[in-house]
Coordinates of C-alpha atoms in Angstrom, one line a residue:
Chain S
M1 CA 18.8 11.1 -28.4
A2 CA 19.4 13.0 -25.2
N3 CA 19.7 13.1 -21.5
P4 CA 17.7 16.2 -20.5
N5 CA 19.5 16.6 -17.2
R6 CA 23.1 16.6 -18.5
G7 CA 23.9 20.1 -19.9
D8 CA 24.4 20.1 -23.7
D9 CA 23.2 16.4 -23.9
A10 CA 19.7 17.9 -23.7
F11 CA 20.1 19.5 -27.1
S12 CA 18.3 16.9 -29.2
W13 CA 15.2 16.8 -27.0
I14 CA 15.0 20.6 -27.0
V15 CA 15.1 20.5 -30.8
A16 CA 12.5 17.7 -30.8
D17 CA 10.2 19.7 -28.6
Q18 CA 10.4 22.6 -30.9
L19 CA 9.7 20.4 -34.0
I20 CA 6.7 18.8 -32.2
S21 CA 5.3 22.1 -31.0
G22 CA 5.7 23.5 -34.5
G23 CA 3.3 20.8 -35.7
E24 CA 5.7 19.0 -37.9
T25 CA 3.9 16.8 -40.4
L26 CA 6.6 15.8 -42.9
F27 CA 8.2 13.3 -40.5
S28 CA 7.7 11.7 -37.0
V29 CA 9.7 13.1 -34.1
I30 CA 10.7 10.5 -31.5
K31 CA 12.5 11.4 -28.3
S32 CA 14.8 8.5 -27.2
S33 CA 17.0 8.1 -24.2
G34 CA 19.2 5.9 -26.2
D35 CA 18.2 2.4 -25.0
I36 CA 19.4 0.0 -27.6
T37 CA 16.1 -1.8 -27.9
D38 CA 14.3 1.5 -28.5
L39 CA 16.8 2.5 -31.2
L40 CA 16.5 -0.9 -32.9
D41 CA 12.8 -0.7 -32.9
I42 CA 12.9 2.8 -34.5
F43 CA 15.5 1.7 -37.1
S44 CA 13.5 -1.4 -38.1
S45 CA 10.2 0.4 -38.5
H46 CA 11.2 3.4 -40.5
R47 CA 12.5 3.9 -44.1
K48 CA 14.5 6.9 -43.3
V49 CA 15.9 7.9 -39.9
I50 CA 17.9 10.9 -38.8
V51 CA 19.6 10.4 -35.4
L52 CA 20.4 13.7 -33.7
D53 CA 22.8 13.6 -30.8
A54 CA 25.1 16.0 -29.0
M55 CA 28.7 14.9 -29.0
E56 CA 31.9 15.7 -27.1
T57 CA 34.7 16.2 -29.6
D58 CA 37.8 18.3 -30.3
D59 CA 36.6 18.7 -33.9
L60 CA 36.2 22.4 -34.7
V61 CA 33.2 21.7 -36.9
P62 CA 30.0 22.4 -34.8
I63 CA 27.6 20.2 -36.9
K64 CA 28.7 17.0 -38.5
K65 CA 26.8 14.5 -40.6
W66 CA 27.4 10.8 -41.3
D67 CA 25.7 8.5 -43.7
A68 CA 25.6 5.6 -41.2
K69 CA 24.7 3.1 -44.0
E70 CA 28.2 3.7 -45.4
D71 CA 30.3 5.2 -42.7
S72 CA 31.5 4.0 -39.3
L73 CA 30.7 6.4 -36.5
P74 CA 33.4 8.0 -34.4
A75 CA 33.7 6.6 -30.9
S76 CA 33.2 10.2 -29.6
L77 CA 29.6 10.1 -30.6
S78 CA 28.9 7.5 -28.0
G79 CA 31.4 8.9 -25.6
T80 CA 28.9 10.8 -23.4
S81 CA 26.6 7.9 -22.9
S82 CA 26.4 6.3 -19.5
H83 CA 25.2 3.1 -21.0
V84 CA 27.3 0.1 -21.9
L85 CA 25.8 0.2 -25.4
G86 CA 25.5 3.4 -27.3
V87 CA 24.2 4.7 -30.6
G88 CA 27.3 3.4 -32.5
Q89 CA 26.7 -0.1 -31.2
A90 CA 23.0 0.1 -31.9
I91 CA 23.7 1.0 -35.5
E92 CA 26.2 -1.7 -35.9
L93 CA 23.8 -4.2 -34.3
S94 CA 21.0 -3.2 -36.6
R95 CA 23.3 -3.6 -39.6
A96 CA 24.3 -7.1 -38.3
L97 CA 20.7 -8.0 -37.9
D98 CA 19.7 -6.6 -41.2
K99 CA 17.3 -4.1 -39.5
I100 CA 19.0 -1.0 -40.7
P101 CA 16.7 1.5 -42.5
D102 CA 17.2 2.4 -46.2
E103 CA 18.6 5.8 -45.2
L104 CA 20.2 6.3 -41.8
I105 CA 21.8 9.7 -41.2
V106 CA 23.5 10.7 -37.9
I107 CA 23.9 14.4 -37.1
G108 CA 26.3 15.1 -34.3
V109 CA 26.3 18.6 -32.7
K110 CA 29.3 19.6 -30.8
G111 CA 28.6 20.3 -27.1
V112 CA 30.9 21.8 -24.5
N113 CA 29.3 21.0 -21.1
F114 CA 27.9 17.6 -20.3
Q115 CA 27.7 18.0 -16.5
M116 CA 24.7 16.6 -14.6
G117 CA 22.2 19.3 -13.6
E118 CA 23.6 22.0 -15.9
E119 CA 21.6 24.0 -18.4
L120 CA 22.1 24.0 -22.2
S121 CA 25.1 26.2 -23.1
S122 CA 24.4 29.4 -24.9
G123 CA 26.4 28.2 -27.9
M124 CA 24.3 25.1 -28.3
R125 CA 21.1 27.1 -27.8
S126 CA 22.1 29.4 -30.7
M127 CA 22.5 26.4 -33.0
I128 CA 18.9 25.2 -32.5
P129 CA 17.3 27.1 -35.5
E130 CA 20.2 26.0 -37.8
V131 CA 19.8 22.3 -36.8
I132 CA 16.0 22.4 -37.2
A133 CA 16.5 23.8 -40.7
Y134 CA 19.1 21.1 -41.4
V135 CA 16.8 18.3 -40.4
R136 CA 13.8 19.7 -42.3
Q137 CA 16.0 20.1 -45.4
E138 CA 17.2 16.4 -45.1
F139 CA 13.6 15.1 -45.1
A140 CA 12.4 17.6 -47.8
T141 CA 14.9 16.1 -50.2
S142 CA 14.1 12.5 -49.6
Chain N
M1 CA 36.7 -2.6 -26.9
S2 CA 39.1 -5.4 -27.5
S3 CA 39.5 -4.5 -31.2
D4 CA 40.9 -1.2 -30.0
S5 CA 43.2 -2.8 -27.5
E6 CA 46.8 -2.2 -27.5
I7 CA 48.6 -5.4 -26.7
K8 CA 52.3 -5.0 -25.7
I9 CA 54.7 -7.7 -24.6
K10 CA 57.8 -6.2 -23.2
A11 CA 60.8 -8.6 -22.6
G12 CA 63.6 -7.4 -20.4
I13 CA 65.1 -7.2 -17.0
R14 CA 63.1 -5.0 -14.6
P15 CA 65.2 -2.7 -12.4
G16 CA 65.8 -4.5 -9.1
A17 CA 64.5 -7.8 -10.5
Q18 CA 66.6 -11.0 -10.2
S19 CA 68.8 -11.7 -13.1
G20 CA 67.1 -13.9 -15.7
L21 CA 63.6 -12.8 -14.9
K22 CA 61.4 -11.7 -17.7
T23 CA 58.8 -9.0 -17.4
R24 CA 55.8 -9.3 -19.6
T25 CA 53.0 -6.7 -19.6
I26 CA 49.7 -7.2 -21.3
K27 CA 47.8 -3.9 -21.6
V28 CA 44.2 -3.8 -22.6
D29 CA 43.0 -0.2 -22.6
Y30 CA 39.3 -1.0 -22.5
L31 CA 37.9 -4.0 -20.6
A32 CA 34.9 -4.4 -22.7
R33 CA 31.3 -5.4 -21.7
V34 CA 31.2 -4.2 -18.1
E35 CA 29.6 -1.0 -16.6
G36 CA 32.1 1.3 -14.9
E37 CA 35.6 2.4 -14.6
G38 CA 38.1 0.0 -13.1
S39 CA 41.1 -2.0 -13.8
L40 CA 42.8 -5.3 -13.1
Y41 CA 46.4 -5.7 -12.0
I42 CA 48.1 -9.1 -11.7
R43 CA 51.7 -9.7 -11.1
T44 CA 53.4 -13.0 -11.3
K45 CA 57.1 -13.9 -10.6
G46 CA 58.4 -17.2 -11.7
Q47 CA 55.8 -19.7 -10.8
E48 CA 54.3 -17.5 -8.0
I49 CA 51.4 -15.1 -8.2
E50 CA 52.5 -12.1 -6.2
E51 CA 49.6 -9.8 -6.5
V52 CA 46.0 -9.7 -7.8
Q53 CA 44.1 -6.4 -7.6
F54 CA 40.7 -5.6 -9.0
K55 CA 40.8 -1.8 -8.8
I56 CA 37.8 0.5 -9.1
F57 CA 39.1 4.0 -10.0
E58 CA 35.8 5.6 -11.0
P59 CA 35.7 8.8 -8.9
P60 CA 33.6 8.7 -5.7
R61 CA 30.1 10.0 -6.4
Y62 CA 29.2 11.2 -2.9
F63 CA 25.6 10.2 -3.1
E64 CA 25.5 9.5 0.7
A65 CA 26.7 13.0 1.4
L66 CA 24.4 14.6 -1.0
L67 CA 21.4 12.8 0.6
R68 CA 22.0 14.5 3.9
G69 CA 19.6 17.4 4.4
R70 CA 17.2 16.2 1.7
D71 CA 13.6 15.2 2.3
L72 CA 13.0 11.6 3.0
T73 CA 10.7 11.5 0.0
E74 CA 13.6 12.4 -2.3
A75 CA 15.9 9.4 -1.5
C76 CA 14.3 7.0 -4.0
D77 CA 14.6 9.3 -6.9
I78 CA 18.1 10.5 -6.1
T79 CA 19.5 7.0 -5.4
S80 CA 17.9 5.6 -8.6
R81 CA 20.4 7.9 -10.4
I82 CA 23.2 5.8 -9.1
C83 CA 22.6 3.2 -11.8
G84 CA 20.9 3.3 -15.2
I85 CA 20.7 -0.5 -15.3
C86 CA 19.3 -1.3 -11.9
P87 CA 17.5 1.9 -10.7
I88 CA 14.5 -0.1 -9.4
A89 CA 16.7 -1.8 -6.8
Y90 CA 17.9 1.5 -5.6
Q91 CA 14.4 2.9 -5.4
M92 CA 13.1 -0.2 -3.6
S93 CA 15.8 -0.3 -1.0
A94 CA 15.4 3.4 -0.4
V95 CA 11.6 3.4 0.0
Q96 CA 11.7 0.3 2.1
A97 CA 14.2 1.9 4.5
M98 CA 12.0 5.0 4.8
E99 CA 8.9 2.9 5.3
S100 CA 10.6 0.9 8.1
A101 CA 11.6 4.1 9.8
L102 CA 8.1 5.5 9.6
G103 CA 6.4 2.2 10.5
I104 CA 4.4 2.1 7.2
E105 CA 2.6 -1.2 6.5
L106 CA 2.0 -1.6 2.7
T107 CA -1.0 -3.3 1.1
N108 CA -0.5 -6.6 -0.6
E109 CA -1.3 -5.0 -3.9
I110 CA 1.5 -2.4 -3.6
C111 CA 3.9 -5.2 -2.6
E112 CA 2.9 -7.2 -5.7
L113 CA 3.3 -4.2 -8.0
R114 CA 6.7 -3.5 -6.5
R115 CA 7.7 -7.2 -7.2
L116 CA 6.4 -6.8 -10.7
I117 CA 8.5 -3.7 -11.6
F118 CA 11.5 -5.5 -10.0
C119 CA 10.8 -8.5 -12.3
G120 CA 11.0 -6.0 -15.2
E121 CA 14.4 -4.9 -14.0
W122 CA 15.6 -8.4 -13.6
I123 CA 14.5 -9.3 -17.1
E124 CA 16.1 -6.2 -18.8
S125 CA 19.3 -6.3 -16.7
H126 CA 19.9 -10.0 -16.8
T127 CA 19.1 -10.1 -20.6
L128 CA 21.5 -7.3 -21.3
H129 CA 24.3 -9.3 -19.5
V130 CA 23.5 -12.7 -20.8
Y131 CA 23.2 -11.8 -24.5
M132 CA 25.2 -8.6 -25.0
L133 CA 28.0 -8.9 -22.4
H134 CA 28.6 -12.5 -21.3
A135 CA 27.6 -14.9 -24.1
P136 CA 30.2 -13.5 -26.5
D137 CA 32.9 -14.6 -24.0
F138 CA 31.8 -18.2 -24.3
L139 CA 31.4 -18.2 -28.1
G140 CA 34.6 -16.5 -28.9
F141 CA 33.2 -13.2 -30.2
E142 CA 34.6 -9.8 -29.5
D143 CA 31.1 -8.4 -28.8
A144 CA 27.4 -8.8 -29.3
I145 CA 27.6 -7.2 -32.8
T146 CA 30.0 -9.8 -34.2
M147 CA 28.0 -12.5 -32.4
A148 CA 24.8 -11.2 -34.1
K149 CA 26.3 -11.9 -37.5
K150 CA 26.6 -15.6 -36.7
Y151 CA 23.6 -15.9 -34.3
P152 CA 21.1 -13.3 -35.6
K153 CA 18.1 -15.2 -34.2
V154 CA 19.6 -15.6 -30.8
V155 CA 20.6 -11.9 -30.5
S156 CA 17.2 -10.8 -31.8
Q157 CA 15.5 -12.9 -29.2
G158 CA 17.6 -11.3 -26.5
L159 CA 16.6 -7.9 -27.7
Q160 CA 13.0 -8.9 -27.6
L161 CA 13.3 -10.1 -24.1
K162 CA 15.1 -6.9 -23.0
K163 CA 12.3 -4.8 -24.5
I164 CA 9.7 -6.7 -22.6
G165 CA 11.6 -6.0 -19.4
N166 CA 11.8 -2.3 -20.4
D167 CA 8.0 -2.2 -21.2
L168 CA 7.1 -3.6 -17.8
M169 CA 9.2 -1.0 -16.0
K170 CA 7.7 1.7 -18.2
L171 CA 4.1 0.6 -17.5
V172 CA 4.5 0.4 -13.7
G173 CA 7.2 3.0 -13.3
G174 CA 6.4 5.6 -15.9
R175 CA 9.6 5.2 -17.9
E176 CA 12.1 2.4 -18.4
I177 CA 15.3 4.3 -17.2
H178 CA 15.1 5.9 -13.8
P179 CA 11.3 5.3 -13.3
I180 CA 9.4 8.1 -11.6
N181 CA 6.2 6.4 -10.2
V182 CA 7.6 5.0 -7.0
K183 CA 7.1 6.9 -3.7
V184 CA 7.3 6.3 0.0
G185 CA 4.2 4.4 0.9
G186 CA 3.5 3.0 -2.6
F187 CA 3.1 4.5 -6.0
Y188 CA 2.0 8.0 -7.2
K189 CA -0.5 6.2 -9.6
L190 CA -1.6 2.6 -10.0
P191 CA -1.0 1.2 -13.5
D192 CA -4.1 0.6 -15.6
P193 CA -5.0 -3.1 -15.5
S194 CA -6.0 -3.2 -19.1
Q195 CA -2.6 -1.8 -20.1
L196 CA -0.9 -4.4 -18.0
R197 CA -3.0 -7.2 -19.4
K198 CA -1.7 -6.3 -22.8
M199 CA 1.6 -7.5 -21.5
L200 CA 0.3 -11.1 -21.0
E201 CA 0.9 -12.3 -24.6
P202 CA 4.3 -10.7 -24.9
L203 CA 5.2 -12.2 -21.5
K204 CA 4.1 -15.6 -22.6
Q205 CA 6.4 -15.3 -25.7
A206 CA 9.1 -14.0 -23.4
R207 CA 8.7 -17.1 -21.2
D208 CA 9.3 -19.3 -24.2
I209 CA 12.3 -17.3 -25.3
A210 CA 13.7 -17.4 -21.7
A211 CA 13.3 -21.2 -21.7
E212 CA 15.2 -21.4 -25.0
T213 CA 17.8 -19.1 -23.5
V214 CA 18.4 -21.5 -20.7
R215 CA 18.9 -24.4 -23.1
F216 CA 21.2 -22.2 -25.3
V217 CA 23.5 -21.2 -22.5
A218 CA 23.5 -24.7 -21.0
N219 CA 25.3 -25.8 -24.2
L220 CA 28.1 -23.3 -23.8
E221 CA 31.5 -24.7 -22.8
F222 CA 32.3 -24.0 -19.1
P223 CA 35.7 -24.1 -17.5
D224 CA 36.2 -26.8 -15.0
F225 CA 36.5 -24.4 -12.1
E226 CA 34.9 -24.3 -8.7
R227 CA 35.3 -22.5 -5.4
D228 CA 33.9 -23.0 -2.0
Y229 CA 32.0 -19.7 -1.6
E230 CA 30.1 -18.3 1.4
F231 CA 26.9 -17.5 -0.4
V232 CA 24.9 -14.6 1.1
S233 CA 21.4 -13.8 -0.1
F234 CA 17.8 -13.4 1.1
F235 CA 15.9 -16.4 2.1
H236 CA 12.1 -16.4 2.0
P237 CA 10.1 -19.4 3.1
K238 CA 7.3 -18.9 0.6
E239 CA 8.8 -17.2 -2.5
Y240 CA 11.9 -16.7 -4.6
P241 CA 13.1 -13.6 -2.8
I242 CA 13.4 -10.2 -4.4
N243 CA 12.5 -7.5 -1.9
S244 CA 12.0 -9.3 1.4
G245 CA 13.4 -12.1 3.5
R246 CA 16.1 -13.0 6.0
I247 CA 19.7 -12.6 5.1
I248 CA 21.4 -16.0 5.3
S249 CA 24.6 -17.8 4.3
N250 CA 25.7 -21.4 4.0
R251 CA 28.0 -20.8 6.9
G252 CA 25.5 -20.0 9.6
L253 CA 24.5 -16.4 9.0
D254 CA 20.8 -15.9 9.6
I255 CA 19.7 -12.3 10.4
E256 CA 17.0 -9.8 9.9
V257 CA 17.8 -6.8 7.6
P258 CA 18.2 -4.3 10.5
S259 CA 21.1 -6.4 11.9
Y260 CA 23.0 -6.0 8.7
L261 CA 25.7 -3.7 10.0
D262 CA 26.3 -5.8 13.1
H263 CA 27.7 -8.5 10.7
F264 CA 29.0 -6.8 7.7
Q265 CA 31.8 -4.2 7.6
E266 CA 33.1 -1.9 4.9
L267 CA 36.8 -1.5 4.5
H268 CA 38.8 1.0 2.5
V269 CA 41.6 -0.3 0.4
A270 CA 43.9 2.2 -1.4
R271 CA 43.4 0.7 -4.8
S272 CA 39.7 1.1 -4.9
N273 CA 37.2 4.0 -4.7
A274 CA 34.5 1.4 -3.8
L275 CA 34.7 0.1 -0.3
H276 CA 35.3 -3.6 0.2
S277 CA 32.6 -5.2 2.2
V278 CA 33.4 -8.2 4.4
L279 CA 31.6 -10.4 6.9
K280 CA 33.2 -9.4 10.2
E281 CA 33.7 -13.0 11.3
R282 CA 34.9 -14.6 8.1
G283 CA 35.8 -12.1 5.4
E284 CA 34.8 -12.4 1.8
Y285 CA 31.5 -13.6 0.6
L286 CA 29.4 -13.8 -2.6
V287 CA 26.1 -12.1 -3.4
G288 CA 24.0 -12.3 -6.6
P289 CA 22.2 -14.9 -8.7
L290 CA 24.4 -17.8 -7.7
A291 CA 23.8 -17.1 -4.0
R292 CA 20.1 -16.6 -4.5
Y293 CA 19.7 -19.8 -6.4
F294 CA 21.8 -21.7 -4.0
H295 CA 19.5 -20.8 -1.1
N296 CA 16.2 -20.6 -2.8
E297 CA 16.1 -23.0 -5.7
A298 CA 13.2 -24.9 -4.0
R299 CA 11.1 -21.7 -4.0
L300 CA 11.2 -21.4 -7.8
P301 CA 8.0 -22.2 -9.8
E302 CA 7.9 -25.8 -10.9
N303 CA 8.4 -25.0 -14.6
V304 CA 11.6 -23.2 -13.8
R305 CA 12.9 -26.1 -11.7
E306 CA 11.9 -28.5 -14.5
C307 CA 13.9 -26.4 -17.0
A308 CA 16.9 -26.6 -14.7
R309 CA 16.5 -30.4 -14.3
D310 CA 16.3 -30.7 -18.1
I311 CA 19.7 -29.2 -18.5
N312 CA 21.1 -31.2 -15.5
F313 CA 21.8 -28.0 -13.6
E314 CA 22.1 -28.6 -9.9
V315 CA 22.5 -26.4 -6.9
K316 CA 26.1 -27.5 -6.4
D317 CA 26.9 -26.1 -9.8
C318 CA 26.6 -22.6 -8.3
R319 CA 30.2 -23.1 -7.1
N320 CA 31.3 -22.6 -10.7
P321 CA 31.1 -18.8 -11.2
F322 CA 31.2 -19.2 -15.0
K323 CA 27.8 -20.9 -14.7
S324 CA 26.3 -17.7 -13.4
I325 CA 25.0 -17.2 -17.0
I326 CA 22.8 -20.2 -16.5
V327 CA 21.4 -19.0 -13.2
R328 CA 20.7 -15.5 -14.7
S329 CA 18.8 -17.2 -17.6
L330 CA 16.8 -19.3 -15.1
E331 CA 16.0 -16.1 -13.2
I332 CA 14.8 -14.4 -16.4
L333 CA 12.5 -17.4 -16.9
F334 CA 11.3 -17.0 -13.3
A335 CA 10.8 -13.2 -13.7
C336 CA 8.6 -13.8 -16.8
E337 CA 6.5 -16.4 -14.9
E338 CA 6.2 -14.3 -11.8
S339 CA 5.1 -11.2 -13.9
L340 CA 2.4 -13.3 -15.5
R341 CA 1.2 -14.4 -12.1
I342 CA 1.1 -10.9 -10.7
I343 CA -0.6 -9.3 -13.8
E344 CA -3.3 -12.0 -14.0
A345 CA -4.3 -11.3 -10.4
Y346 CA -4.1 -7.5 -10.6
S347 CA -7.2 -5.4 -10.4
A348 CA -6.1 -2.0 -9.2
R349 CA -8.3 -2.0 -6.1
G350 CA -6.1 0.6 -4.6
P351 CA -5.1 2.7 -2.8
A352 CA -2.0 3.7 -4.8
F353 CA -0.2 4.6 -1.6
V354 CA -0.5 4.5 2.2
N355 CA -0.5 7.8 4.0
Y356 CA 2.0 8.3 6.8
E357 CA 3.1 10.8 9.4
V358 CA 6.6 12.1 9.4
K359 CA 8.6 11.2 12.5
A360 CA 12.2 10.7 13.5
G361 CA 13.7 7.3 13.1
I362 CA 16.2 4.9 11.7
G363 CA 15.2 2.7 8.7
H364 CA 16.9 -0.2 6.9
G365 CA 16.1 -1.4 3.4
C366 CA 17.5 -4.3 1.5
T367 CA 16.6 -5.9 -1.8
E368 CA 18.0 -8.3 -4.3
A369 CA 19.3 -6.2 -7.1
P370 CA 20.1 -8.2 -10.2
R371 CA 23.7 -8.4 -9.1
G372 CA 22.9 -9.2 -5.4
L373 CA 22.0 -7.7 -2.1
L374 CA 21.7 -3.9 -2.0
Y375 CA 21.5 -2.4 1.6
H376 CA 20.4 1.1 2.5
R377 CA 20.2 2.7 6.0
Y378 CA 18.8 6.2 6.8
E379 CA 18.5 8.2 9.9
I380 CA 15.6 10.6 9.6
G381 CA 15.0 13.7 11.7
S382 CA 11.7 14.8 13.1
D383 CA 11.4 17.3 10.3
G384 CA 11.6 14.5 7.7
K385 CA 15.1 15.4 6.6
I386 CA 17.8 12.8 6.1
K387 CA 20.5 13.1 8.7
E388 CA 22.7 10.1 7.7
A389 CA 22.6 7.7 4.7
K390 CA 24.5 4.5 4.0
I391 CA 24.4 2.5 0.8
I392 CA 26.2 -0.8 0.2
P393 CA 25.8 -2.0 -3.4
P394 CA 26.4 -5.6 -4.5
T395 CA 29.5 -4.9 -6.6
S396 CA 31.4 -3.6 -3.6
Q397 CA 30.3 -6.7 -1.7
N398 CA 31.7 -9.0 -4.4
Q399 CA 35.0 -7.2 -4.9
K400 CA 37.1 -9.4 -2.6
T401 CA 35.5 -12.5 -4.0
I402 CA 36.3 -11.3 -7.6
E403 CA 39.9 -10.9 -6.6
S404 CA 40.0 -14.3 -5.0
D405 CA 38.5 -15.8 -8.2
L406 CA 41.1 -14.0 -10.3
F407 CA 43.9 -15.4 -8.1
E408 CA 42.6 -19.0 -8.6
V409 CA 41.9 -18.4 -12.3
V410 CA 45.5 -17.2 -12.8
R411 CA 46.8 -20.2 -11.0
H412 CA 44.5 -22.5 -13.0
Y413 CA 45.6 -21.0 -16.4
F414 CA 49.2 -20.2 -15.4
S415 CA 50.7 -22.0 -18.3
S416 CA 48.3 -20.5 -20.9
S417 CA 49.2 -18.0 -23.5
E418 CA 48.9 -14.3 -22.5
N419 CA 45.8 -13.9 -24.7
E420 CA 44.1 -16.9 -23.1
L421 CA 45.0 -15.8 -19.6
R422 CA 43.8 -12.2 -20.3
H423 CA 40.6 -13.5 -21.7
R424 CA 39.9 -15.7 -18.8
C425 CA 40.6 -12.9 -16.3
E426 CA 38.2 -10.5 -18.1
Q427 CA 35.6 -13.3 -18.3
T428 CA 36.1 -13.9 -14.6
V429 CA 35.3 -10.3 -13.8
R430 CA 32.3 -10.4 -16.1
N431 CA 30.9 -13.5 -14.4
Y432 CA 29.7 -11.0 -11.7
D433 CA 28.2 -8.5 -14.2
P434 CA 29.9 -5.8 -12.1
C435 CA 28.1 -2.5 -12.2
I436 CA 30.9 -0.1 -11.5
S437 CA 28.8 2.3 -13.7
C438 CA 29.9 3.9 -16.9
A439 CA 32.6 3.6 -19.6
T440 CA 36.2 2.8 -19.7
H441 CA 38.3 0.0 -18.1
F442 CA 41.8 -1.0 -18.0
L443 CA 43.3 -4.5 -17.7
K444 CA 46.9 -4.9 -17.0
I445 CA 48.6 -8.2 -16.3
E446 CA 52.3 -8.1 -15.3
R447 CA 54.4 -11.3 -15.2
E448 CA 58.0 -11.8 -14.2
D449 CA 58.9 -15.3 -15.4
A450 CA 61.9 -17.3 -14.2
N451 CA 62.3 -18.8 -17.7
P452 CA 62.3 -16.2 -20.4

């Protein structure tokens, strides 16, 4: 999930583009703007889903993982969304409607600049290889 | 969200207050289920309501200033960024203003496609509000998620409807949020008729769901509350208006779009970063679905009017703002019906756009955004650059009316518990589906009661 025009919020789509251009075959890569109906469609039509999103947080850990089947997501994960319903609400709604996938993992990557029109920060850019490896590892073990 | 709300009731004598008065403060950190940053402040003393303020404290966004010096072709894409829920309305008002300044006459096919993409926006925006934001108010749920546990079929249907609205916007506009296919003079590319025809079956299903939605919301319990509004909307003699018509009211206003600023005025009030819009002669007025329906019910397709008759909804019911959820549902049904009509007749004859020559001029654009009239005015230089821009969104036009509604609601529910009063006030704001844009809200009701 990303907004490509909002600084570090572009992170997930940049990762997605690199996965797509690398010819990823183990899993599908879907770029979502975070619309709730899009997310629910994705959740209800896949067995395992990894949601990758940039987040604004004071947490010192740069990459955090949640098992969304078991855990509630922190409000900060939806905090950068300009929409009234964010990823947290989409997950809870899919749970309420029994449309949640067998495995739903959320990976939040800590960003520092979410201003409109800004570029991805250098810190976020340096994390791209690590996050790609992280995602591949998650699917390789399923 | 309400679950995170902090509710405080402070009892005591306020400095300077009369002896024996009690101050009670209800603080809700997040006014849920609205778009934007604002707050509500209500102060009562004894049996008197002293002050009602609907405050918008979201920082000014300076879009009008940022448009100055930009090319006239850029306005529709820049202004669509004002709102992620109703970007089409911004695009349409902007291109319409430019086309009026340049004297561009559109083909009927382009006009119909613009109406189609607008229908997509009405469907997705109204559906989001009806199912996710407003229905939980009536059914006693904190939000759509808790509502989904009790009414999974209803919420699933709402999501299905919203998706069809999104799909229409994507097919005509290139993407569902901030579409990119609209340009001055028409579209960059005409949509493929075969792709649009694939929407016919989903739209027929959507029409059935929309009719069910009307019946569902008609059975909600509505407060016995009415006000004598000045309804302001487009009026069109031949169609339910979306992007053209005369601007009329039930108190004698009847003007063409270019005369808008002769009759409406924006005022700055200290508590709000959104200007309050008033009619110069009479003050507050109401725009949006209730006003549209009030003036144009007779222009709706027969099946929509029949649906309204089946639930005994009459034009006079528009005076109850809580019933806006019914009108939004009827407008979803209309938008589905209208989309079917346009797609069935569409053949992509072309051209995708009308050529034009740049010249200096002043242009006005006005459309019916889901929340009501959205007015744009631009002054263009001979080089095609924007010299001045003015944008008046529906939420700022409704601000004074929202405050007056709150005043009456507080009076109506004065003896209610704090929780009941707070809920009614929040619901009153949500009746308007205000699009302040983005995140947090703050509701604060302060009372000084004579009898502690």
